Short mmCIF file of C-alpha atoms in Angstrom, two decimals:
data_model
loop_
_atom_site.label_atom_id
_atom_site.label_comp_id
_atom_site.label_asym_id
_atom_site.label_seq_id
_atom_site.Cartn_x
_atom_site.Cartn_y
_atom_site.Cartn_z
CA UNK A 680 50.45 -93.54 -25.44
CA UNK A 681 48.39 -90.44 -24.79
CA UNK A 682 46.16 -89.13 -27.42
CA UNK A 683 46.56 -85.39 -28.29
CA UNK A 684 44.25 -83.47 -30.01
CA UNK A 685 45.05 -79.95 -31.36
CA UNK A 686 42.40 -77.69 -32.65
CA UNK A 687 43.49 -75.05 -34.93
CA UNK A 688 41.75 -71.91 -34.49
CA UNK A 689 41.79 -68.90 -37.15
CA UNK A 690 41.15 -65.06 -37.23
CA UNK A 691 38.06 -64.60 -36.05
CA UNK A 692 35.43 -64.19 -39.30
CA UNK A 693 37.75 -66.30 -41.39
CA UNK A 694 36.06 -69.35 -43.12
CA UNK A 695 37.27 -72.32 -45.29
CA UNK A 696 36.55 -72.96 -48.82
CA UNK A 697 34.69 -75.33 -47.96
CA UNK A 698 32.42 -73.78 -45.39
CA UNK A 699 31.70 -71.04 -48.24
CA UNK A 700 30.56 -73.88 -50.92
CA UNK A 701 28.31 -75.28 -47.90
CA UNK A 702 26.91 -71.51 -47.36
CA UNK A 703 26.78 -71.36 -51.08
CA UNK A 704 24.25 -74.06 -51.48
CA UNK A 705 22.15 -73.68 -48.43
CA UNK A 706 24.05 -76.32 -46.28
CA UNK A 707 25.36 -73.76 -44.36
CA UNK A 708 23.46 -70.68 -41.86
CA UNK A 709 25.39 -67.67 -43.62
CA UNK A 710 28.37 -66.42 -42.09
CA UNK A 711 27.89 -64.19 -38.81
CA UNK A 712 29.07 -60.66 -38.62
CA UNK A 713 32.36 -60.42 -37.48
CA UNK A 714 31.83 -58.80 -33.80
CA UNK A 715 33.52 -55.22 -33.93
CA UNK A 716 33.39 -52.80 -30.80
CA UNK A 717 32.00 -49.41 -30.63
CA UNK A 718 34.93 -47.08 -30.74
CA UNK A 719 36.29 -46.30 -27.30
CA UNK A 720 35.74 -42.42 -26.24
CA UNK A 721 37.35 -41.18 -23.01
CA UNK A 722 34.95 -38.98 -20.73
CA UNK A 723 35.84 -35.90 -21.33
CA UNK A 724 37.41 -34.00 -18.03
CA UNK A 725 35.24 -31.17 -16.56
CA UNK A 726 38.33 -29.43 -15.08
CA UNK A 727 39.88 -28.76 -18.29
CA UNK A 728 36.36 -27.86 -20.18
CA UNK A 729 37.01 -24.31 -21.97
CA UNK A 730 35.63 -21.80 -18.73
CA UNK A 731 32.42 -19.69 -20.73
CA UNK A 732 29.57 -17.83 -19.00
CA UNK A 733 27.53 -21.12 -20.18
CA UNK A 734 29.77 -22.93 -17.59
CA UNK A 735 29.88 -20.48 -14.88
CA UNK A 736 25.73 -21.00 -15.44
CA UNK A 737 25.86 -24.39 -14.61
CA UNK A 738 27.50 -23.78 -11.16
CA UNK A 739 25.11 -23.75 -7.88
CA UNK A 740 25.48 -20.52 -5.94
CA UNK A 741 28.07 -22.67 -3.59
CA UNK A 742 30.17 -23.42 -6.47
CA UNK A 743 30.48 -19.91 -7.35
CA UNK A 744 31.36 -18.81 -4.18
CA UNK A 745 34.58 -21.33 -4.02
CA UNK A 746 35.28 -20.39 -7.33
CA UNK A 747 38.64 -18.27 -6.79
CA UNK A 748 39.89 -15.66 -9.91
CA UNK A 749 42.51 -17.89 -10.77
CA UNK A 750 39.84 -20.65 -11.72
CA UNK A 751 38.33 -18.19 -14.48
CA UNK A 752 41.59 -18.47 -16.26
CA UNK A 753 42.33 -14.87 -15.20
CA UNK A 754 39.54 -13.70 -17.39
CA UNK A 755 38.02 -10.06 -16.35
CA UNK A 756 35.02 -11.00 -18.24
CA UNK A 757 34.30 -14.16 -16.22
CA UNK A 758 35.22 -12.83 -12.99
CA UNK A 759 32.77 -10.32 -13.72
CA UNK A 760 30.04 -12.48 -14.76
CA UNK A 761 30.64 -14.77 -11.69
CA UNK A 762 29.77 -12.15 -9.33
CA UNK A 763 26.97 -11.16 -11.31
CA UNK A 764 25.33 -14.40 -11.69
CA UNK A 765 26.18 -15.33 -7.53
CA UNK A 766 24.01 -11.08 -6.92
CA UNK A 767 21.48 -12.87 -9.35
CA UNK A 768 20.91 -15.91 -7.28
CA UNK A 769 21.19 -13.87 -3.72
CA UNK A 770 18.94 -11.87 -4.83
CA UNK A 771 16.36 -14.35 -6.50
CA UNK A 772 16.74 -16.60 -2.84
CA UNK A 773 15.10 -13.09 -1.19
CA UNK A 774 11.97 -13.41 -3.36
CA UNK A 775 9.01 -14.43 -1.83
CA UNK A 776 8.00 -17.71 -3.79
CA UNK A 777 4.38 -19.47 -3.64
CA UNK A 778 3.76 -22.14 -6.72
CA UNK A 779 0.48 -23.13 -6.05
CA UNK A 780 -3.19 -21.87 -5.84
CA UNK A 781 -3.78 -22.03 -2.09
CA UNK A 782 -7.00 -22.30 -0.82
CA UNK A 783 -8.61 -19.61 1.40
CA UNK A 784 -11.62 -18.90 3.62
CA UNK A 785 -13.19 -15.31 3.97
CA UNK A 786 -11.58 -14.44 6.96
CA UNK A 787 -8.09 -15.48 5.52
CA UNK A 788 -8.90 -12.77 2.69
CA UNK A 789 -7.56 -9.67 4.61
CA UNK A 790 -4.30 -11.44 5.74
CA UNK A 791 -4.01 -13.31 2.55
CA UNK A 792 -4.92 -11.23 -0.06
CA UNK A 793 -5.61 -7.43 1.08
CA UNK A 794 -2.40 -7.30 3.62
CA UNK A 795 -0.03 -9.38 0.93
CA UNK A 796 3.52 -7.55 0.29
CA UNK A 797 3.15 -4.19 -1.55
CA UNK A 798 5.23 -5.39 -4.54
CA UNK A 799 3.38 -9.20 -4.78
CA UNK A 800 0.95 -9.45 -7.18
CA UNK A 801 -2.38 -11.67 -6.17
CA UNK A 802 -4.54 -13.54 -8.43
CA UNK A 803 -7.94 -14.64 -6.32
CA UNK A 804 -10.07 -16.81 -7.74
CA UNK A 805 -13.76 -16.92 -7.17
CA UNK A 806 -15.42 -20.54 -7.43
CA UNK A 807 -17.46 -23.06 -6.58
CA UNK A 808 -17.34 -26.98 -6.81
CA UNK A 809 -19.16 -28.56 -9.86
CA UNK A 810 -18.94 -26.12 -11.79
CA UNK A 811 -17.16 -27.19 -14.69
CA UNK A 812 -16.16 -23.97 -15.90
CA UNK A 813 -14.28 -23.43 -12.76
CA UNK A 814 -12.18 -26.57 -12.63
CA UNK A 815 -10.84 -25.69 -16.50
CA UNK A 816 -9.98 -22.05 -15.28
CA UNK A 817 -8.26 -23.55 -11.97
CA UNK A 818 -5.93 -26.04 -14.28
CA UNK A 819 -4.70 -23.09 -16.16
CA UNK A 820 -4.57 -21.27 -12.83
CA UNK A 821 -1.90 -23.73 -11.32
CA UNK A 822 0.12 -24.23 -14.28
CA UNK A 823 0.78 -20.62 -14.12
CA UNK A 824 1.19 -20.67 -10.16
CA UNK A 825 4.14 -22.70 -10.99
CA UNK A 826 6.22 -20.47 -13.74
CA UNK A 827 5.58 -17.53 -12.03
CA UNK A 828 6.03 -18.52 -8.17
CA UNK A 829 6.51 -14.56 -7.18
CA UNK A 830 2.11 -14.13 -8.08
CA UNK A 831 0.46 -15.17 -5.27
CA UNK A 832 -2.36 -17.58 -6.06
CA UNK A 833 -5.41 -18.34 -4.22
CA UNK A 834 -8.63 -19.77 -4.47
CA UNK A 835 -12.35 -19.13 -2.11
CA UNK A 836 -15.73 -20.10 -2.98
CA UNK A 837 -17.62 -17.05 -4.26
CA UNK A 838 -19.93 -16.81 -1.71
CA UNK A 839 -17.63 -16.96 1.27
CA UNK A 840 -16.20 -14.03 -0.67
CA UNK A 841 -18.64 -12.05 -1.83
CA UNK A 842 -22.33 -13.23 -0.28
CA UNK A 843 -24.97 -14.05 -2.67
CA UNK A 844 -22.55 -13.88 -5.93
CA UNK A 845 -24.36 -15.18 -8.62
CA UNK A 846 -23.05 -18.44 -9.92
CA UNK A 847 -23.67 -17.38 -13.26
CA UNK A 848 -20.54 -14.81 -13.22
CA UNK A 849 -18.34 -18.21 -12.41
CA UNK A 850 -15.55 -18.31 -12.14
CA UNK A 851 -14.23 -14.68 -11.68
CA UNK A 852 -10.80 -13.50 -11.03
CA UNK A 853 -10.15 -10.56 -8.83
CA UNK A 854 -6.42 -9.26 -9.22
CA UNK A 855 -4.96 -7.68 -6.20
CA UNK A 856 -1.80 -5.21 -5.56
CA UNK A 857 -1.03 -3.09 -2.62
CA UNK A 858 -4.23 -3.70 -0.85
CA UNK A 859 -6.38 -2.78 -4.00
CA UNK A 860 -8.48 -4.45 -6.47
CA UNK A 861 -6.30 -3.59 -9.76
CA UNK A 862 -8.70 -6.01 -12.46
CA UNK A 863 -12.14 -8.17 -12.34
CA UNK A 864 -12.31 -10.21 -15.26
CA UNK A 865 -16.08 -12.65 -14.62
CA UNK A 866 -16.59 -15.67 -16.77
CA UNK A 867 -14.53 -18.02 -18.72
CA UNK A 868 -14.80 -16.28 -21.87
CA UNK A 869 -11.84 -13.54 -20.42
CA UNK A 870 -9.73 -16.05 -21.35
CA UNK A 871 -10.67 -18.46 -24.58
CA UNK A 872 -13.82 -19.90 -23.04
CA UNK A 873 -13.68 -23.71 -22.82
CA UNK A 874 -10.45 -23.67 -25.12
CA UNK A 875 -8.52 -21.48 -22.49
CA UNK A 876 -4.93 -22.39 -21.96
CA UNK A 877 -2.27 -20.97 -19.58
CA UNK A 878 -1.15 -18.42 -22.23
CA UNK A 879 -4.39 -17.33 -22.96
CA UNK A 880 -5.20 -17.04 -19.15
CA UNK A 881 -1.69 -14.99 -18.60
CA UNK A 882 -2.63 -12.84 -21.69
CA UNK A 883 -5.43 -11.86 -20.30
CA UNK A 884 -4.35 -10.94 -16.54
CA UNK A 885 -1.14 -9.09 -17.64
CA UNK A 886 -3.70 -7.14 -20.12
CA UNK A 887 -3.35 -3.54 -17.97
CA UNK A 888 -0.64 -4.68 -15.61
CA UNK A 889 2.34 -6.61 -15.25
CA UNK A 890 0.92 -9.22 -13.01
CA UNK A 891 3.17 -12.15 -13.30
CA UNK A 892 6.34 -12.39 -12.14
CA UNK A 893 8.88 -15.47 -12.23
CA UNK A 894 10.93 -14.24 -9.68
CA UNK A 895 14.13 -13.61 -12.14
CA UNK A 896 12.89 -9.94 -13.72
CA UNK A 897 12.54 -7.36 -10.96
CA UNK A 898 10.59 -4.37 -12.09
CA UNK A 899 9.47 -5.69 -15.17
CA UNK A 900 7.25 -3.57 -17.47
CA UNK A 901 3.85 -5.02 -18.72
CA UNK A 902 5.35 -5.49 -22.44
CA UNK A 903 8.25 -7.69 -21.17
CA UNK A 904 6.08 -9.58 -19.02
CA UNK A 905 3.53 -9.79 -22.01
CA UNK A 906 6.52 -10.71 -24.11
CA UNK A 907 7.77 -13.24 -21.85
CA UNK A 908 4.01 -15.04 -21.84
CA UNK A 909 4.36 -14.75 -25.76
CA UNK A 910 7.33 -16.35 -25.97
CA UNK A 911 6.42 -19.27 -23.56
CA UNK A 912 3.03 -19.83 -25.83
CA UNK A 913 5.25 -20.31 -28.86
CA UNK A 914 7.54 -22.56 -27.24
CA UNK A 915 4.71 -24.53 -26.33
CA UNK A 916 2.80 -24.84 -29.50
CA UNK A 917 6.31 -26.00 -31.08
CA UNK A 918 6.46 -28.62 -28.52
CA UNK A 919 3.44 -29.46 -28.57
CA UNK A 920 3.66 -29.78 -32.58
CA UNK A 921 6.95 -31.92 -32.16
CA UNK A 922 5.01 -34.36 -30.13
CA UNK A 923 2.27 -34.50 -32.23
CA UNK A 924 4.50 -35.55 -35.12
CA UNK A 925 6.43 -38.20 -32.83
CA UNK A 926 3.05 -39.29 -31.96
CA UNK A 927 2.29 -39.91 -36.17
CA UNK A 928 5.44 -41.74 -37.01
CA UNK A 929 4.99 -44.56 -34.75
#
């Protein structure tokens, strides 16, 4: 005759008295947690996300254009602020972008620099390799080539420039605008010396003039540019004091 066995299996978690007199005295590992899944939450549904100018943000100009009024909700306010956002980003593909300091020769400068578009802002600067002073000023100079892509950056040795400059006046910036020099600031110490940072560099050209642009703020005034520089300086000392901090803990 066949032998059956027949295990009897519990709740999960659930022990016998005997296995807790066993965990009682040490006989016994203790009693694994009893394994309880996270709590299931649904993705939630972009379709049927509240519509918000925060959401018609988030579109690409492509989206906005497919976006019909009937999408919005029939909202005037979002219908509005659909077309102005899709002007905003028309208008901001028309700008003339750079995002680097390029490098130039002197017979580039007239094209480059002197013959530039009447509303572009250029930022030249004068240096020469292995001088240290230089390379610190060009580091600030391309971290601000990149927020404000609508400046023109560029960079020529000083003497291909300007023959016989003194080396002692390196680096110098020239600023340019409409074919004219608008600023000369010589030396690092225009902008912090050897503790110079992109905010104090962009402090310092947007002193008389509204040099930097971002491409998003047509016609801005010196103070708003100035403000705008401000602004990113404090955002970046916060950050900067965040990491610091996470840096500490561990």
């Amino acid at each position: 005759m066949a032998d059956y066995h027949f295990v009897y299996k519990d709740v999960e978690g659930t022990t016998t008295e005997w296995d807790d007199l066993q965990r009682k005295y040490g006989n016994l590992p203790p009693k694994p947690d009893t394994f309880k899944p996270a709590p299931f939450t649904p993705a939630a549904d972009p379709d049927l996300r509240p519509k918000s100018a925060a959401w018609i943000d988030e579109k690409s100009p492509e989206e906005l254009e497919e976006l019909e009024d009937d999408d919005l909700d029939d909202d005037r306010f979002l219908q509005e602020y659909r077309k102005k956002r899709l002007a905003e980003m028309q208008q901001a593909s028309k700008v003339v972008r750079y995002g680097s300091v390029v490098p130039i020769s002197g017979s580039d400068f007239v094209r480059e620099v002197s013959q530039a578009p009447q509303d572009v802002w250029v930022v030249v600067l004068l240096y020469k390799d292995g001088v240290p002073e230089c390379g610190l000023l060009h580091t600030c100079l391309e971290e601000l080539a990149t927020r404000y892509p609508a400046t023109k950056f560029v960079k020529i040795i000083s003497t291909d420039c300007i023959p016989n400059y003194p080396d002692h006046n390196l680096p110098t910036i020239l600023v340019y605008n409409n074919g004219a020099v608008k600023g000369t600031l010589v030396g690092l110490s225009q902008f912090g010396g050897r503790r110079c940072t992109p905010e104090s560099v962009a402090l310092a050209l947007c002193k008389s003039d509204p040099v930097l642009n971002d491409g998003h703020s047509n016609n801005a005034s010196k103070d708003d540019v100035i403000d705008g520089v401000r602004k990113k300086f404090i955002e970046t000392l916060v950050t900067r004091h965040e990491d610091e901090e996470d840096y500490s803990s561990d």
